[in-house]
């Protein structure tokens, strides 16, 4: 189908009953191009049957990254966008470029080798999250899976503090080679709570399911993220979002570079009134009785944790409500 030969109005005129047949025919023949898909979306912005997964070769993503991001950033805001970066090296520049996509709802990154070759450092995470805050980006991103943080890099408590800049984020998976999280199962960290051991097992099982495509895994995890957000914020928009057209872009890469390992999962919890969220400033006075006299070193913690975390998490509200929610979901 030559997309340039059609206008959205021409597709919309006969209605979905007829245009839908053409759409299904293109899908069945595997000839549906991205430009053609965009035309259908413009003509029928609320048609959930337009949900589609475009699989991209890894070399295509690397060479065409700017044009891919630009194309997605201009999509109708009624559509949702899931990006499954299998085997792709996501450096700081690429992560920041994704902030131009307001429809991004899920970002899944599976490439364990990046932890060794191009790890996502603490400074990179901080700068990315700062860019998100300054640009008011990712208004719809609810699901995030990171695999490139080195095993002995920034601790989860620091990463989660930075990720609090993401306004809609509800579910985060942090994959490392081993279990290094200082946050125990069901433990809290500012706005975040680690899932129960049972729930974490189920989420990791979903990621490792070899019978499902990455698009299917992402859909399952995103649906759960919407439920978490609804339970915490009384936001009922998630139910309707699942029915919106969803564009999924998934990179195809060798299995060794895209297999998921074990992740630590966190959900965003509702902060009780009066709970602090500000960045902490710690001042350490080091007394030196030598020839140079007294020295004072002011050390600013870049971790965006609340004061309760730095003081051993005193005063955190009980997690009984969340446990009841998990029981219903089991």
Coordinates of C-alpha atoms in Angstrom, one line a residue:
X1 CA 0.0 0.0 0.0
X2 CA 1.5 3.3 -1.1
X3 CA 0.7 5.5 1.9
X4 CA 1.3 8.7 -0.1
X5 CA -1.7 7.9 -2.3
X6 CA -4.2 8.0 0.5
X7 CA -5.4 10.7 2.9
X8 CA -6.9 9.9 6.4
X9 CA -10.2 11.3 5.2
X10 CA -10.4 8.8 2.4
X11 CA -10.1 5.9 4.8
X12 CA -12.5 7.4 7.4
X13 CA -15.2 8.1 4.9
X14 CA -16.5 4.5 4.4
X15 CA -16.0 3.8 8.1
X16 CA -14.1 1.1 10.0
X17 CA -16.3 -1.6 8.7
X18 CA -14.7 -1.3 5.3
X19 CA -11.4 0.3 6.2
X20 CA -10.9 -2.4 8.8
X21 CA -11.0 -5.1 6.1
X22 CA -8.2 -3.4 4.2
X23 CA -6.2 -3.0 7.4
X24 CA -6.6 -6.7 8.3
X25 CA -5.6 -7.7 4.7
X26 CA -2.4 -5.7 5.0
X27 CA -1.6 -7.3 8.3
X28 CA -2.3 -10.8 7.0
X29 CA 0.1 -10.2 4.1
X30 CA 2.7 -8.7 6.3
X31 CA 2.8 -5.6 4.1
X32 CA 1.6 -3.0 6.7
X33 CA 4.2 -0.3 6.7
X34 CA 4.6 2.2 9.6
X35 CA 3.4 5.1 7.3
X36 CA 0.3 3.2 6.4
X37 CA -0.4 2.4 10.0
X38 CA -0.1 6.1 10.9
X39 CA -2.7 6.9 8.2
X40 CA -5.2 4.4 9.8
X41 CA -4.5 5.8 13.2
X42 CA -5.2 9.4 12.0
X43 CA -8.4 8.2 10.4
X44 CA -9.5 6.1 13.4
X45 CA -7.7 7.4 16.5
X46 CA -9.8 5.5 19.0
X47 CA -9.8 2.1 17.2
X48 CA -8.2 -0.5 19.5
X49 CA -7.9 -3.0 16.7
X50 CA -5.0 -0.8 15.3
X51 CA -2.7 -2.1 18.0
X52 CA 0.3 -3.5 16.2
X53 CA 3.8 -4.7 16.9
X54 CA 6.5 -3.6 14.5
X55 CA 9.7 -5.7 14.8
X56 CA 12.9 -4.0 13.9
X57 CA 16.3 -5.4 13.2
X58 CA 18.9 -4.2 15.6
X59 CA 21.0 -2.6 12.8
X60 CA 18.0 -0.7 11.6
X61 CA 17.4 0.8 15.0
X62 CA 21.0 1.8 15.4
X63 CA 21.4 3.5 12.0
X64 CA 17.9 5.0 11.9
X65 CA 17.5 6.0 15.6
X66 CA 16.9 9.8 15.0
X67 CA 14.2 9.2 12.4
X68 CA 12.5 6.5 14.4
X69 CA 12.3 8.7 17.5
X70 CA 11.0 11.6 15.3
X71 CA 8.3 9.5 13.7
X72 CA 7.0 8.2 17.0
X73 CA 7.1 11.6 18.7
X74 CA 4.6 12.9 16.1
X75 CA 2.0 10.2 16.7
X76 CA -1.5 11.1 17.8
X77 CA -1.7 11.3 21.5
X78 CA -4.6 8.9 21.6
X79 CA -2.1 6.1 20.8
X80 CA 0.1 4.4 23.4
X81 CA 3.7 3.5 22.6
X82 CA 5.7 0.5 24.0
X83 CA 9.4 0.3 23.2
X84 CA 11.1 -3.0 23.8
X85 CA 14.8 -2.4 23.3
X86 CA 16.1 -6.0 23.1
X87 CA 19.8 -6.2 22.7
X88 CA 20.2 -2.5 22.1
X89 CA 22.8 -0.4 23.8
X90 CA 20.8 2.5 25.4
X91 CA 23.3 5.2 26.3
X92 CA 22.5 8.5 27.9
X93 CA 22.0 10.2 24.6
X94 CA 19.4 7.7 23.4
X95 CA 17.6 7.8 26.8
X96 CA 17.3 11.6 26.7
X97 CA 16.1 11.5 23.1
X98 CA 13.2 9.3 24.2
X99 CA 11.9 12.2 26.3
X100 CA 10.6 13.6 23.0
X101 CA 7.9 10.8 22.9
X102 CA 4.9 11.9 25.0
X103 CA 3.0 8.7 24.1
X104 CA 5.7 6.4 25.6
X105 CA 3.9 4.2 28.2
X106 CA 6.4 1.3 28.6
X107 CA 10.1 1.0 28.2
X108 CA 11.7 -2.4 28.4
X109 CA 15.4 -2.8 28.0
X110 CA 17.0 -6.2 28.0
X111 CA 20.7 -6.3 27.1
X112 CA 22.7 -7.8 30.0
X113 CA 26.0 -7.4 28.2
X114 CA 25.7 -3.6 28.4
X115 CA 26.4 -3.9 32.2
X116 CA 29.9 -4.8 31.2
X117 CA 30.5 -2.8 27.9
X118 CA 28.5 0.4 28.4
X119 CA 27.0 0.4 31.9
X120 CA 24.5 3.0 32.9
X121 CA 26.3 4.9 35.6
X122 CA 24.8 6.7 38.5
X123 CA 25.6 10.1 36.9
X124 CA 23.9 9.0 33.7
X125 CA 20.8 8.0 35.6
X126 CA 20.8 11.3 37.5
X127 CA 21.2 13.3 34.3
X128 CA 18.5 11.4 32.4
X129 CA 16.0 11.8 35.3
X130 CA 16.9 15.5 35.5
X131 CA 16.2 15.9 31.8
X132 CA 12.8 14.2 32.3
X133 CA 11.9 16.7 35.1
X134 CA 13.1 19.8 33.3
X135 CA 11.2 18.8 30.1
X136 CA 8.1 17.6 31.9
X137 CA 8.6 14.5 29.9
X138 CA 7.1 10.9 30.1
X139 CA 3.6 12.0 31.2
X140 CA 2.3 8.5 30.4
X141 CA 5.3 6.2 31.2
X142 CA 4.1 3.7 33.7
X143 CA 6.4 0.7 33.2
X144 CA 10.2 0.8 33.2
X145 CA 12.6 -2.2 33.1
X146 CA 16.4 -1.4 33.3
X147 CA 19.1 -4.0 32.8
X148 CA 22.3 -1.9 32.2
X149 CA 23.0 -0.7 35.8
X150 CA 26.2 -2.4 36.9
X151 CA 25.9 -4.9 39.7
X152 CA 27.9 -2.8 42.1
X153 CA 26.8 0.6 40.6
X154 CA 24.2 2.9 42.1
X155 CA 22.1 1.1 44.7
X156 CA 18.4 0.8 44.2
X157 CA 17.7 3.4 46.8
X158 CA 19.5 6.0 44.7
X159 CA 18.1 4.9 41.4
X160 CA 14.5 5.0 42.8
X161 CA 15.1 8.4 44.2
X162 CA 16.0 9.7 40.7
X163 CA 13.1 7.9 39.1
X164 CA 10.7 9.7 41.3
X165 CA 11.0 12.5 38.7
X166 CA 8.9 10.4 36.3
X167 CA 5.3 11.6 37.0
X168 CA 3.3 8.5 36.0
X169 CA 5.8 5.7 36.7
X170 CA 4.1 2.9 38.7
X171 CA 6.2 -0.2 38.1
X172 CA 10.0 -0.5 37.9
X173 CA 12.2 -3.6 37.3
X174 CA 15.9 -3.3 38.0
X175 CA 17.9 -6.3 36.7
X176 CA 21.3 -7.2 38.0
X177 CA 23.4 -10.3 37.8
X178 CA 22.8 -11.0 41.5
X179 CA 20.5 -9.8 44.2
X180 CA 22.3 -6.7 45.6
X181 CA 19.3 -4.7 46.7
X182 CA 19.4 -3.4 50.3
X183 CA 15.6 -3.1 50.2
X184 CA 14.0 -6.3 51.4
X185 CA 10.8 -7.8 50.1
X186 CA 7.8 -5.5 50.9
X187 CA 10.3 -2.9 52.2
X188 CA 9.8 0.8 51.4
X189 CA 12.0 3.5 50.0
X190 CA 10.5 6.9 49.9
X191 CA 7.8 6.8 47.2
X192 CA 8.6 3.2 46.3
X193 CA 7.9 -0.2 47.8
X194 CA 9.6 -3.5 46.8
X195 CA 7.0 -6.1 45.8
X196 CA 6.4 -9.2 47.9
X197 CA 8.6 -12.2 47.1
X198 CA 5.6 -14.0 45.5
X199 CA 4.7 -11.1 43.3
X200 CA 8.4 -10.6 42.3
X201 CA 8.6 -14.2 41.3
X202 CA 5.5 -13.9 39.1
X203 CA 6.9 -10.7 37.4
X204 CA 10.2 -12.3 36.7
X205 CA 8.5 -15.4 35.4
X206 CA 6.6 -13.2 33.0
X207 CA 9.8 -11.7 31.7
X208 CA 11.5 -15.1 31.3
X209 CA 8.5 -16.7 29.5
X210 CA 9.9 -18.1 26.3
X211 CA 6.4 -18.9 25.0
X212 CA 5.5 -15.2 24.8
X213 CA 6.8 -12.5 22.6
X214 CA 8.3 -9.4 24.2
X215 CA 5.2 -7.5 23.0
X216 CA 3.0 -9.9 24.9
X217 CA 5.2 -9.7 28.0
X218 CA 5.1 -5.9 27.9
X219 CA 1.3 -5.9 27.6
X220 CA 1.0 -8.1 30.7
X221 CA 3.4 -6.0 32.8
X222 CA 1.8 -2.8 31.6
X223 CA -1.7 -3.9 32.5
X224 CA -0.4 -4.7 36.0
X225 CA 1.3 -1.3 36.2
X226 CA -2.0 0.3 35.4
X227 CA -3.7 -1.6 38.2
X228 CA -1.0 -0.6 40.7
X229 CA -1.4 3.1 39.8
X230 CA -5.2 2.8 40.1
X231 CA -5.0 1.3 43.5
X232 CA -2.6 4.0 44.7
X233 CA -4.0 7.1 43.2
X234 CA -7.7 6.3 42.5
X235 CA -6.7 6.9 38.8
X236 CA -9.2 5.0 36.7
X237 CA -7.8 6.0 33.4
X238 CA -5.7 2.8 33.2
X239 CA -8.7 0.7 32.3
X240 CA -9.5 2.8 29.2
X241 CA -5.8 3.1 28.2
X242 CA -5.5 -0.6 27.8
X243 CA -8.3 -0.4 25.1
X244 CA -6.5 2.4 23.2
X245 CA -4.5 1.6 20.1
X246 CA -1.0 0.5 21.1
X247 CA 2.1 0.8 18.9
X248 CA 4.8 -1.6 20.1
X249 CA 8.3 -1.4 18.7
X250 CA 10.5 -4.4 19.5
X251 CA 14.1 -4.8 18.5
X252 CA 15.1 -8.2 17.2
X253 CA 18.5 -9.3 18.5
X254 CA 20.4 -12.6 19.2
X255 CA 18.9 -14.4 22.1
X256 CA 22.1 -14.1 24.2
X257 CA 21.7 -10.3 24.2
X258 CA 18.0 -10.2 25.0
X259 CA 17.3 -12.9 27.6
X260 CA 16.0 -11.4 30.9
X261 CA 17.6 -12.4 34.2
X262 CA 16.3 -11.9 37.7
X263 CA 15.1 -8.4 38.5
X264 CA 14.1 -6.6 41.7
X265 CA 10.6 -5.0 41.3
X266 CA 9.2 -1.9 42.8
X267 CA 5.8 -0.3 42.8
X268 CA 5.1 3.4 43.5
X269 CA 3.2 3.8 46.7
X270 CA 1.0 6.7 47.7
X271 CA 2.8 9.0 50.1
X272 CA 1.0 9.8 53.3
X273 CA 0.3 13.5 53.9
X274 CA 3.3 15.2 55.4
X275 CA 5.9 12.7 54.2
X276 CA 9.1 14.5 53.1
X277 CA 10.2 14.2 49.5
X278 CA 12.9 16.8 49.3
X279 CA 16.5 16.1 48.5
X280 CA 18.7 15.9 51.6
X281 CA 21.8 17.9 52.3
X282 CA 24.2 16.3 54.7
X283 CA 27.0 18.3 56.2
X284 CA 29.9 16.4 57.7
X285 CA 32.5 18.2 59.8
X286 CA 35.9 16.6 59.8
X287 CA 38.1 17.9 62.6
X288 CA 41.8 17.9 61.8
X289 CA 44.2 18.9 64.6
X290 CA 47.2 19.1 62.3
X291 CA 49.0 22.1 60.9
X292 CA 46.1 23.0 58.6
X293 CA 43.7 23.3 61.4
X294 CA 40.0 22.6 61.1
X295 CA 38.5 21.6 57.7
X296 CA 34.8 21.5 56.9
X297 CA 33.7 19.4 53.9
X298 CA 30.1 19.8 52.8
X299 CA 28.9 16.8 50.9
X300 CA 25.7 17.0 49.0
X301 CA 23.9 13.8 48.5
X302 CA 22.7 13.5 44.9
X303 CA 20.3 10.7 46.0
X304 CA 16.8 11.9 45.8
X305 CA 15.6 10.0 48.8
X306 CA 13.4 11.5 51.6
X307 CA 14.8 12.2 55.0
X308 CA 13.1 9.1 56.4
X309 CA 15.3 6.9 54.2
X310 CA 18.5 8.5 55.4
X311 CA 17.3 8.0 59.0
X312 CA 16.6 4.3 58.7
X313 CA 13.1 4.8 57.2
X314 CA 11.4 5.9 60.4
X315 CA 7.7 6.7 60.4
X316 CA 6.8 4.8 57.2
X317 CA 3.1 4.0 57.0
X318 CA 2.0 0.3 57.3
X319 CA 1.9 -1.7 54.0
X320 CA -1.2 -3.7 54.9
X321 CA -3.2 -2.0 52.1
X322 CA -0.6 -3.1 49.5
X323 CA -0.5 -6.6 50.9
X324 CA -4.3 -6.9 50.5
X325 CA -4.0 -5.7 47.0
X326 CA -1.4 -8.3 46.2
X327 CA -3.5 -11.0 47.7
X328 CA -6.3 -10.1 45.3
X329 CA -4.0 -10.2 42.4
X330 CA -2.5 -13.6 43.3

